[in-house]
Amino acid sequence: MHVPDVSVVVIVYNDAERLPAAVQSVLDQTLRGVEVVIVDDCSKDASFAVARELEAAHPGRVRAFRLPENSGGCGAPRNHGIQRATGTYVMFLDSDDVLERNACRNMLAAAQRTGADLVSGMCVRVHLDDRWHRTTEWYPWIYSRTRTLESITEYPDLLVYDTLSTNKCYRRAFLLEQGLEFPVGIHYEDLLFSAQAYVAARRITLIPNHVYFWNVIEKASAKSISNRRHEIENFVHRMEIHRRVDELLAAKGHTALKSAKDTKFLKHDLVLHLRDLPLLDDAYRREFARLANGYLAGIDPAAYESVNHLQAICAYLLGKEDWDNLLPAADAMANKGRLSSPLAERDGRVYWCAEHLDDTEGRRILDVTDQGFHTTALSVLRLGNRLTSYADDGRGTVTLSGSVVNPLGRIKPDADLKATLEFRARRQIGVRSFSFPVATVRHAGDSIEWTVTADVAGTVRPLGIIDAVWDVRLKLTAGRDRITSRVAIGGVDLENAARLRVRPRLTRLVSDRFEPEMTRKGNLSYVLTAQGPAAVRTRTLIDSAMHGKAAGVVKRGLRRALKARRNIGSGEQKVKLYHEVFSKLPVRKGTVVFESHMGKQYSDSPRAIYEELVRQDAPFEAIWSYAGAKPTGFPPEATLVKRWSWPYLRALAQAEYWVDNQGFPLALAKRPGTTYIQTWHGSALKRMGFHEPRTKAQGKDGQDRFQAAIDRFDHFLIRSEHDARTLAKAFRLREEVLLRTGYPRNDALVAAQREEAQSGERVRGPLAAELGIDPEKKVLLYAPTFRAGADGAVEGFEFPFDVDEFADRLGDRFTLLVRTHYLNSVSLPPSVAGRVVDVSRYHDITPLLALADALITDYSSVMFDYAVLDRPMFFFAYDYDKYATDIRGTYFDLKEKAPGPVVATADELLQALAAFEEADAKYAEARQRFLTEFGEYDHGDAARRIVAKFFTRSGK
């Protein structure tokens, strides 16, 4: 008898309707040697009858079995399937999911090629209750490439994050030899089974292919086991599984794996349950705390260093059972960006709460200074707004009271307060919102209290049916601040609240009441419902009509229309229309599309060229690209277009000139009638383009796409022959493309240096006054570059030195300006106010360079620009060996050419700054050599030369 290559064990319980689709996804596999083993967990519906029908329809390929009694979980039927399987390899499939068509073939090929006991591929979550069936890949970075592990210790992320059993293919003999079975009678069985399999496997292979489609219905009436987190038994099971995994890792001596798993427990498992705490009762919370704290006592303390501030705060406050401060933290985790605590300030640091600060560990964990709550605009903070009372008159009028958090008293007692309560339709059909003036709004210690009475019945007019859900927002004006917040229900009981009368515009037969409801994140909303026998009968008739044959035809047509509408806005369709429609339109002479850092800023050389055009009153039409919700800081006289919008695509297609410093979208070809001036954004220390190993590893197709994008450049600006040897060769640019003009952005710096040399005076200008800089102090600009991980992801910025120590030691002589890379952000403690200033919001760094008496950097290309000023530079290269020898590498040794001291520790940096004048004199010649090598073409006339060459009548 032929032995199947793969046995796919399909488990089912009360799922007769979806079982055939799951089985068909196995039968349709491109690998033919696959059998289906259906195991029914003693279903009460027709699941086993359907399984027997599938067995009869596919003899020899499908076999069906039934357990004598229901096991209550996935473990027992899967174990039965392992015993009944005859294939060389085994996979698991749930009846409500499907396999990717090539899953078995790809996994079998990998197993045979590498001899792995276990092969794992990528799972994809399919959100069925999302109207577009949105998909998300499950931990895609784990499956970024094919890799084979001799031990799970080589890649702890696999055990820590991918605990699924269903996206894997196991050698059956391996399972039997190791006695691997799923635990029975307990939920989260995948976590333990996967851990056992990972630890026991002699070889594991990961493949970058989709293998399993996990169908998810978030709003299902019958919640899955993992979604029933409001049941304390659910958490009991999770804790027991984690203890068993810990025992396994301890028995095998895998200490490092245990620490990584502890981190994931704090970041994921605990967070899932913490988010629900504000919505649950005291009895649940007490039992939850007892269970969680018993486990947290054994967590590796180092795990707290690897989680974000809210995760650490919640775990700490849970240990203290401090519900008053924990629940706001849990609310903030459930509602990203919301600040629900009034905070506390002590000794120049900001803390989540005023309690527990006498505990060293508490003081460390509760310190949220770096989150910038004390400096971020109130309108951006999304202040927590908690409902404190709810009453209705039973006819259609409701009275609400609430409390908005006032962090650190930032809304001052003398601030004029006004507010409105807004009812807004979640699905916007035109403008669908109604507002009510808030009668009472007042200061109340660390909060703002408000009360409003809203005649909902007489004011709110929904359309009906299509705008069924309405959210409630408070719009608060406090002086100049405009603060909008959702209203969280908190501890207010709405169970007995009356349904408010409303008058829908379409029909009151289907819906005539507003029912208050708590959203998944704990906020107040209202849902249209119907009341009374006639309304219910009418609704039943409509529902019946909507699900009949005629309705099916209408729905299919509607789906096609919606799909076409959706596709018209997709990236693929936009690129297609750009090439097939917009690029056929005539080029508009005199139009220039400007873009800086992919639309994030109005800055850099594109800005300098634009402003020179304005100064010369050149005949041109400027179009500036912007990214994000709103354009800020862009010239009001220019036409603004949102990046990737239809006007943006049309502007690019018809422009006579493209001017940018990074790269217009790679997928958009440049027309022959368009001239692309690429100003670039800095000379190179690190290897770029085709000199990067990552680019070389892309393969021919990826490299060809990259080359095609670069080949669009008609002109590429360089500042020196160093650029010609590095950037030009890295991008494979032809010699005739290079413009040896220098950078237009540096024209202002050249002018500042010449003026200073001629007058002997430093003119600081209005920026110094705007920043409140003491004229008696020297200005230091700290401008580091960003750091990226091995996967290319940008890492968050953390100060490599203590800014409090800088302020204490040198704050009487210097003002330190901190300007992070545009990919990063920073938050300064209140204790250094006036001595250390965050200037990261200034997109254009040129005025900051002109203001600074000295530059502190690490490896940022800003060093090459600042050299024009002939002022001191300090290089804080605390991670030089790692940076210089990582996967990209550098073009030269910074330590050999740096025109200033290169230091490796914070103390060395402070010492070097203390000897400022000495460093200035010592490196004067080195600065000249550096400028000669890296800025030889920066003569201060770059913008004028480019305007003369391309944009004036005589230059054409």
PDB file of C-alpha atoms in Angstrom, residues 274-358:
ATOM      1  CA  LEU A 274      -4.935  43.493  31.401  1.00  0.00           C
ATOM      2  CA  ARG A 275      -6.759  45.352  28.623  1.00  0.00           C
ATOM      3  CA  ASP A 276     -10.068  43.871  29.805  1.00  0.00           C
ATOM      4  CA  LEU A 277      -9.588  44.679  33.497  1.00  0.00           C
ATOM      5  CA  PRO A 278     -11.323  48.110  33.439  1.00  0.00           C
ATOM      6  CA  LEU A 279     -14.440  46.337  32.124  1.00  0.00           C
ATOM      7  CA  LEU A 280     -14.587  43.535  34.723  1.00  0.00           C
ATOM      8  CA  ASP A 281     -15.814  43.349  38.316  1.00  0.00           C
ATOM      9  CA  ASP A 282     -13.875  43.395  41.586  1.00  0.00           C
ATOM     10  CA  ALA A 283     -14.194  39.643  42.177  1.00  0.00           C
ATOM     11  CA  TYR A 284     -12.589  38.887  38.823  1.00  0.00           C
ATOM     12  CA  ARG A 285      -9.797  41.405  39.460  1.00  0.00           C
ATOM     13  CA  ARG A 286      -8.924  39.953  42.871  1.00  0.00           C
ATOM     14  CA  GLU A 287      -8.681  36.409  41.536  1.00  0.00           C
ATOM     15  CA  PHE A 288      -6.800  37.585  38.458  1.00  0.00           C
ATOM     16  CA  ALA A 289      -4.261  39.406  40.657  1.00  0.00           C
ATOM     17  CA  ARG A 290      -3.787  36.320  42.837  1.00  0.00           C
ATOM     18  CA  LEU A 291      -3.077  34.101  39.841  1.00  0.00           C
ATOM     19  CA  ALA A 292      -0.925  36.605  37.960  1.00  0.00           C
ATOM     20  CA  ASN A 293       1.188  37.700  40.902  1.00  0.00           C
ATOM     21  CA  GLY A 294       1.983  34.128  41.809  1.00  0.00           C
ATOM     22  CA  TYR A 295       3.460  33.702  38.347  1.00  0.00           C
ATOM     23  CA  LEU A 296       5.076  37.138  38.092  1.00  0.00           C
ATOM     24  CA  ALA A 297       7.147  36.345  41.196  1.00  0.00           C
ATOM     25  CA  GLY A 298       9.156  33.915  39.071  1.00  0.00           C
ATOM     26  CA  ILE A 299       9.668  36.238  36.080  1.00  0.00           C
ATOM     27  CA  ASP A 300      13.259  37.099  35.183  1.00  0.00           C
ATOM     28  CA  PRO A 301      13.731  40.753  36.345  1.00  0.00           C
ATOM     29  CA  ALA A 302      15.648  41.444  33.125  1.00  0.00           C
ATOM     30  CA  ALA A 303      12.414  40.874  31.185  1.00  0.00           C
ATOM     31  CA  TYR A 304      11.086  44.218  32.445  1.00  0.00           C
ATOM     32  CA  GLU A 305      13.911  45.984  30.565  1.00  0.00           C
ATOM     33  CA  SER A 306      12.614  44.738  27.203  1.00  0.00           C
ATOM     34  CA  VAL A 307       8.971  45.840  27.421  1.00  0.00           C
ATOM     35  CA  ASN A 308       7.429  49.242  26.808  1.00  0.00           C
ATOM     36  CA  HIS A 309       6.648  51.629  29.638  1.00  0.00           C
ATOM     37  CA  LEU A 310       2.946  50.823  29.932  1.00  0.00           C
ATOM     38  CA  GLN A 311       3.515  47.060  29.957  1.00  0.00           C
ATOM     39  CA  ALA A 312       6.085  47.387  32.742  1.00  0.00           C
ATOM     40  CA  ILE A 313       3.891  49.831  34.686  1.00  0.00           C
ATOM     41  CA  CYS A 314       0.870  47.529  34.498  1.00  0.00           C
ATOM     42  CA  ALA A 315       2.832  44.490  35.656  1.00  0.00           C
ATOM     43  CA  TYR A 316       4.331  46.465  38.549  1.00  0.00           C
ATOM     44  CA  LEU A 317       1.014  48.002  39.694  1.00  0.00           C
ATOM     45  CA  LEU A 318      -0.685  44.625  39.370  1.00  0.00           C
ATOM     46  CA  GLY A 319       1.887  43.247  41.798  1.00  0.00           C
ATOM     47  CA  LYS A 320       0.930  46.034  44.213  1.00  0.00           C
ATOM     48  CA  GLU A 321      -2.795  45.496  43.471  1.00  0.00           C
ATOM     49  CA  ASP A 322      -3.027  49.268  43.082  1.00  0.00           C
ATOM     50  CA  TRP A 323      -6.242  49.361  41.080  1.00  0.00           C
ATOM     51  CA  ASP A 324      -6.621  53.150  41.177  1.00  0.00           C
ATOM     52  CA  ASN A 325      -3.434  53.566  39.126  1.00  0.00           C
ATOM     53  CA  LEU A 326      -3.465  50.235  37.286  1.00  0.00           C
ATOM     54  CA  LEU A 327      -6.866  50.654  35.632  1.00  0.00           C
ATOM     55  CA  PRO A 328      -5.916  53.946  33.936  1.00  0.00           C
ATOM     56  CA  ALA A 329      -2.721  52.262  32.693  1.00  0.00           C
ATOM     57  CA  ALA A 330      -4.721  49.305  31.364  1.00  0.00           C
ATOM     58  CA  ASP A 331      -7.130  51.731  29.689  1.00  0.00           C
ATOM     59  CA  ALA A 332      -4.174  53.496  28.059  1.00  0.00           C
ATOM     60  CA  MET A 333      -2.943  50.156  26.690  1.00  0.00           C
ATOM     61  CA  ALA A 334      -6.355  49.325  25.245  1.00  0.00           C
ATOM     62  CA  ASN A 335      -6.627  52.787  23.666  1.00  0.00           C
ATOM     63  CA  LYS A 336      -3.270  53.515  22.095  1.00  0.00           C
ATOM     64  CA  GLY A 337      -2.136  57.083  22.640  1.00  0.00           C
ATOM     65  CA  ARG A 338      -4.620  57.811  25.425  1.00  0.00           C
ATOM     66  CA  LEU A 339      -3.254  59.327  28.650  1.00  0.00           C
ATOM     67  CA  SER A 340      -5.524  58.350  31.535  1.00  0.00           C
ATOM     68  CA  SER A 341      -3.386  59.338  34.526  1.00  0.00           C
ATOM     69  CA  PRO A 342      -2.835  62.846  35.966  1.00  0.00           C
ATOM     70  CA  LEU A 343       0.887  61.968  36.436  1.00  0.00           C
ATOM     71  CA  ALA A 344       3.216  63.300  39.125  1.00  0.00           C
ATOM     72  CA  GLU A 345       6.446  65.309  39.025  1.00  0.00           C
ATOM     73  CA  ARG A 346       9.258  64.772  41.534  1.00  0.00           C
ATOM     74  CA  ASP A 347      12.788  66.140  41.417  1.00  0.00           C
ATOM     75  CA  GLY A 348      12.547  67.087  37.757  1.00  0.00           C
ATOM     76  CA  ARG A 349      11.210  63.678  36.638  1.00  0.00           C
ATOM     77  CA  VAL A 350       7.689  62.715  35.581  1.00  0.00           C
ATOM     78  CA  TYR A 351       6.002  59.576  36.977  1.00  0.00           C
ATOM     79  CA  TRP A 352       2.826  57.676  36.139  1.00  0.00           C
ATOM     80  CA  CYS A 353       1.518  58.225  39.656  1.00  0.00           C
ATOM     81  CA  ALA A 354       2.625  59.701  42.968  1.00  0.00           C
ATOM     82  CA  GLU A 355       2.482  56.372  44.813  1.00  0.00           C
ATOM     83  CA  HIS A 356       5.319  53.823  45.209  1.00  0.00           C
ATOM     84  CA  LEU A 357       8.078  56.366  44.545  1.00  0.00           C
ATOM     85  CA  ASP A 358       9.800  55.405  47.807  1.00  0.00           C
TER      86      ASP A 358
END
